[in-house]
Short mmCIF file of C-alpha atoms in Angstrom, two decimals:
data_model
loop_
_atom_site.label_atom_id
_atom_site.label_comp_id
_atom_site.label_asym_id
_atom_site.label_seq_id
_atom_site.Cartn_x
_atom_site.Cartn_y
_atom_site.Cartn_z
CA MET A 1 88.62 88.76 104.51
CA ARG A 2 90.29 86.52 101.95
CA PHE A 3 93.16 86.63 99.45
CA ALA A 4 94.42 84.86 96.33
CA SER A 5 97.42 85.17 94.02
CA LEU A 6 97.24 85.52 90.24
CA GLY A 7 100.87 84.39 90.07
CA SER A 8 104.08 85.19 91.88
CA GLY A 9 107.62 85.35 90.53
CA SER A 10 109.98 87.24 88.28
CA ARG A 11 107.63 86.92 85.26
CA GLY A 12 104.66 88.62 86.89
CA ASN A 13 102.90 89.26 90.19
CA GLY A 14 99.37 90.03 91.30
CA LEU A 15 97.55 89.54 94.60
CA LEU A 16 93.82 89.89 95.25
CA VAL A 17 92.55 90.94 98.68
CA GLU A 18 88.84 91.06 99.44
CA SER A 19 86.66 92.01 102.39
CA GLY A 20 82.91 92.52 102.35
CA GLY A 21 82.07 94.32 99.15
CA THR A 22 85.60 95.55 98.51
CA ARG A 23 88.14 93.81 96.29
CA VAL A 24 91.54 95.25 95.37
CA LEU A 25 94.46 94.05 93.29
CA LEU A 26 98.01 94.49 94.54
CA ASP A 27 100.40 94.85 91.57
CA CYS A 28 99.90 93.60 88.04
CA GLY A 29 102.94 92.37 86.18
CA PHE A 30 100.92 90.67 83.47
CA SER A 31 99.59 91.78 80.11
CA LEU A 32 95.98 92.97 80.00
CA ARG A 33 94.86 89.75 78.38
CA GLU A 34 96.77 87.54 80.81
CA ALA A 35 95.67 89.53 83.86
CA THR A 36 92.04 89.33 82.78
CA TYR A 37 92.36 85.58 82.26
CA ARG A 38 93.98 85.05 85.65
CA LEU A 39 91.38 87.19 87.42
CA GLN A 40 88.54 85.29 85.78
CA ARG A 41 90.22 82.02 86.70
CA LEU A 42 89.72 83.12 90.31
CA GLY A 43 86.11 84.07 89.65
CA VAL A 44 86.76 87.81 89.46
CA GLU A 45 85.68 90.19 86.70
CA PRO A 46 88.16 93.10 86.44
CA GLU A 47 85.43 95.75 86.54
CA THR A 48 84.49 94.62 90.07
CA LEU A 49 87.84 95.76 91.46
CA ALA A 50 87.88 98.85 93.67
CA GLY A 51 91.34 99.67 92.31
CA VAL A 52 94.97 98.62 92.02
CA LEU A 53 97.75 99.18 94.53
CA VAL A 54 101.42 99.21 93.50
CA THR A 55 104.47 98.21 95.52
CA HIS A 56 107.19 99.54 93.19
CA GLU A 57 108.14 100.11 89.57
CA HIS A 58 109.85 96.85 88.57
CA SER A 59 108.11 95.41 85.54
CA ASP A 60 107.07 92.14 87.17
CA HIS A 61 104.89 94.24 89.47
CA LEU A 62 103.98 97.31 87.41
CA ALA A 63 103.96 96.38 83.72
CA GLY A 64 100.23 95.77 83.40
CA VAL A 65 98.87 98.11 86.07
CA VAL A 66 97.93 101.17 84.04
CA ARG A 67 96.72 99.15 81.04
CA LEU A 68 94.36 97.18 83.28
CA ALA A 69 93.28 100.26 85.21
CA ALA A 70 92.62 102.32 82.07
CA ARG A 71 90.66 99.52 80.41
CA PHE A 72 88.32 99.16 83.39
CA ASN A 73 88.44 102.75 84.73
CA LEU A 74 90.13 101.87 88.03
CA PRO A 75 92.07 104.09 90.44
CA VAL A 76 95.76 103.28 91.01
CA TRP A 77 97.44 103.93 94.36
CA LEU A 78 101.23 104.30 94.38
CA THR A 79 103.98 106.30 96.05
CA PRO A 80 105.19 109.55 94.46
CA GLY A 81 108.58 107.97 93.79
CA THR A 82 107.03 105.04 91.99
CA ALA A 83 104.85 107.42 89.98
CA THR A 84 107.94 109.19 88.64
CA MET A 85 109.13 105.88 87.17
CA LEU A 86 106.05 105.30 85.04
CA PRO A 87 106.53 105.43 81.27
CA GLU A 88 105.58 108.82 79.85
CA SER A 89 102.62 107.27 78.06
CA GLU A 90 101.19 106.11 81.39
CA SER A 91 102.15 108.94 83.76
CA ALA A 92 99.22 111.08 82.59
CA TYR A 93 96.60 108.47 83.51
CA GLY A 94 93.88 110.43 85.23
CA GLN A 95 93.27 108.09 88.15
CA LEU A 96 96.77 107.90 89.61
CA ARG A 97 96.54 108.52 93.34
CA ARG A 98 99.79 109.22 95.14
CA ILE A 99 99.96 107.88 98.68
CA ASP A 100 102.04 108.68 101.74
CA SER A 101 104.24 105.67 102.48
CA GLN A 102 103.72 106.24 106.22
CA GLN A 103 99.95 106.79 106.19
CA SER A 104 97.17 104.23 106.07
CA LEU A 105 94.31 104.56 103.61
CA ALA A 106 90.75 103.29 103.64
CA VAL A 107 89.35 101.65 100.53
CA GLY A 108 85.80 100.51 101.12
CA ASP A 109 85.82 97.75 103.71
CA LEU A 110 89.64 97.53 103.76
CA GLU A 111 92.14 99.46 105.85
CA ILE A 112 95.46 99.42 104.00
CA LEU A 113 98.79 100.32 105.58
CA PRO A 114 101.81 100.84 103.31
CA PHE A 115 105.26 100.44 104.83
CA THR A 116 108.71 101.19 103.48
CA VAL A 117 111.15 98.38 102.71
CA PRO A 118 114.80 98.15 101.60
CA HIS A 119 114.65 97.30 97.90
CA ASP A 120 116.42 98.67 94.83
CA ALA A 121 113.56 100.82 93.60
CA ARG A 122 112.68 104.52 93.79
CA GLU A 123 110.17 104.49 96.68
CA PRO A 124 109.14 100.88 97.34
CA VAL A 125 106.49 99.86 99.81
CA GLN A 126 104.72 96.72 100.90
CA TYR A 127 101.31 96.56 102.56
CA VAL A 128 99.27 95.26 105.46
CA PHE A 129 95.56 94.77 104.75
CA GLY A 130 92.98 94.75 107.52
CA ASP A 131 89.22 94.55 107.89
CA GLY A 132 88.97 95.47 111.57
CA ASN A 133 89.30 91.87 112.69
CA ARG A 134 92.08 90.23 110.66
CA ARG A 135 95.36 91.45 109.19
CA LEU A 136 97.22 90.15 106.13
CA GLY A 137 100.86 91.17 105.84
CA VAL A 138 102.45 91.19 102.38
CA LEU A 139 106.23 91.22 101.92
CA THR A 140 107.30 90.27 98.39
CA ASP A 141 110.34 92.41 97.50
CA CYS A 142 112.64 93.21 100.40
CA GLY A 143 116.38 92.80 100.75
CA SER A 144 116.78 92.71 104.52
CA LEU A 145 114.87 92.85 107.78
CA THR A 146 114.48 96.24 109.43
CA SER A 147 112.96 97.20 112.76
CA HIS A 148 110.14 98.91 110.86
CA VAL A 149 109.33 95.78 108.87
CA LEU A 150 109.33 93.71 112.05
CA GLU A 151 107.11 96.20 113.86
CA VAL A 152 104.51 96.44 111.12
CA LEU A 153 104.20 92.67 110.57
CA GLN A 154 103.74 91.75 114.23
CA ALA A 155 100.68 89.67 115.11
CA CYS A 156 99.31 89.29 111.58
CA ASP A 157 96.68 86.65 110.89
CA GLY A 158 98.19 85.87 107.49
CA LEU A 159 101.52 86.41 105.76
CA PHE A 160 102.27 86.40 102.04
CA LEU A 161 106.01 86.20 102.40
CA GLU A 162 108.90 86.40 99.95
CA CYS A 163 111.15 83.34 99.81
CA ASN A 164 113.08 84.35 96.73
CA HIS A 165 116.18 82.19 96.75
CA ASP A 166 118.31 79.59 98.43
CA PRO A 167 121.77 81.12 98.98
CA ASP A 168 123.62 78.02 97.78
CA LEU A 169 121.55 77.77 94.61
CA LEU A 170 122.04 81.48 93.95
CA ALA A 171 125.81 81.14 94.39
CA ALA A 172 125.92 78.18 92.01
CA SER A 173 123.63 79.77 89.41
CA VAL A 174 124.66 81.01 85.98
CA TYR A 175 123.79 84.58 86.93
CA PRO A 176 126.67 87.06 86.52
CA PRO A 177 128.35 88.23 89.75
CA PHE A 178 126.71 91.66 89.74
CA LEU A 179 123.25 90.09 89.58
CA LYS A 180 124.04 87.63 92.36
CA ARG A 181 125.16 90.58 94.50
CA ARG A 182 121.98 92.49 93.68
CA ILE A 183 119.64 89.60 94.46
CA GLY A 184 121.42 88.63 97.67
CA GLY A 185 122.19 92.17 98.80
CA SER A 186 120.54 94.27 101.49
CA HIS A 187 118.27 95.93 98.91
CA GLY A 188 117.56 92.79 96.88
CA HIS A 189 115.33 89.83 97.80
CA LEU A 190 114.79 87.69 100.89
CA ALA A 191 116.46 84.30 101.02
CA ASN A 192 114.62 81.35 102.51
CA ASP A 193 116.62 81.46 105.72
CA VAL A 194 116.00 85.19 106.20
CA ALA A 195 112.27 84.73 105.65
CA ALA A 196 112.40 81.98 108.27
CA GLU A 197 114.29 84.29 110.62
CA LEU A 198 111.55 86.87 110.20
CA LEU A 199 108.99 84.35 111.42
CA THR A 200 111.03 83.63 114.54
CA ARG A 201 111.06 87.36 115.36
CA LEU A 202 107.32 87.92 114.95
CA ASP A 203 104.37 87.22 117.19
CA THR A 204 102.85 84.38 115.15
CA SER A 205 100.21 83.30 117.66
CA ALA A 206 97.35 84.50 115.43
CA LEU A 207 98.61 83.07 112.14
CA GLN A 208 96.06 81.24 110.04
CA HIS A 209 97.92 81.36 106.73
CA VAL A 210 101.54 81.56 105.58
CA VAL A 211 102.20 81.54 101.85
CA ALA A 212 105.72 81.52 100.41
CA ALA A 213 105.91 83.94 97.49
CA HIS A 214 108.16 85.30 94.74
CA LEU A 215 110.24 82.10 94.50
CA SER A 216 113.02 82.24 91.94
CA GLU A 217 112.52 79.58 89.27
CA LYS A 218 116.29 79.24 88.88
CA CYS A 219 117.58 79.75 92.43
CA ASN A 220 114.98 78.14 94.65
CA ARG A 221 112.79 75.08 95.07
CA PRO A 222 109.33 75.03 96.68
CA GLU A 223 110.37 72.26 99.06
CA LEU A 224 113.33 74.34 100.31
CA ALA A 225 111.15 77.36 101.01
CA VAL A 226 108.52 75.23 102.73
CA ALA A 227 111.14 73.47 104.87
CA ALA A 228 112.60 76.80 106.01
CA LEU A 229 109.26 78.32 106.97
CA SER A 230 107.78 75.22 108.56
CA GLY A 231 110.99 74.73 110.52
CA ALA A 232 110.78 78.26 111.89
CA LEU A 233 107.14 77.82 112.90
CA GLY A 234 107.43 74.23 114.08
CA CYS A 235 104.46 73.26 111.92
CA ALA A 236 103.76 70.58 109.34
CA ALA A 237 105.15 71.29 105.90
CA GLU A 238 101.66 70.86 104.44
CA TRP A 239 100.46 73.91 106.37
CA ILE A 240 102.71 76.25 104.35
CA GLY A 241 101.30 77.41 101.03
CA VAL A 242 103.34 78.26 97.96
CA ALA A 243 102.32 80.82 95.33
CA ASP A 244 103.89 79.80 92.03
CA GLN A 245 104.39 81.66 88.78
CA GLU A 246 101.78 79.91 86.67
CA ASN A 247 98.92 79.30 89.09
CA GLY A 248 99.53 81.61 92.04
CA VAL A 249 97.50 80.32 94.94
CA GLY A 250 93.74 79.90 95.27
CA TRP A 251 91.47 81.79 97.62
CA ARG A 252 92.34 81.57 101.30
CA SER A 253 89.84 82.82 103.85
CA PHE A 254 90.20 83.89 107.46
CA CYS A 255 88.04 82.53 110.24
#
């Protein structure tokens, strides 16, 4: 199993996960042209995808999903709540597949487990991907740690983990008060220190990869996110990856 990011941040998100002959895309917040370019940059032709999974309806995750899927005749998996938030022009797409947020699904060589998270969306989920040997946990939009989140992410072999903001930078930002409250609230986004706390509460003995994701370009710095995560794990800073907005992160494979 391996994974790569097309880009991660408030201007667009997309994550590729591949095992054997199966390759899926998680979210697509990019235009059709940009998504195609970013996929090809990673050596992937869009028509080779088995489908697209969706976490929630915010535009940086959903905006390009149906356009990409319709262009290349791909199925789209999403929760019923997220489906209700699609634009009317996209809600009739014939390959929308509504999933149970508590039930795993098999897509080719991948076993995919959605799990509910506290975020200000209609029915948001995140996912754990497995191939029978390794597990990749993805947590990119989550306002606070819950017992369910902690349970699902235990003993993963890889984590693609939101480090959205530094609390001090958020407080000092030019954002209006309501937006600061939303971002830092219990249904907003994980701060660096909360992401680090998550690592201290997980069984990390099997970890091969940790990638910091969804960093705010205005309220965070890569070195702050890396310092928080490496401090929690007691590892070298160089071991922590960072998925940025423009380049994402290249392919990372599991042993």
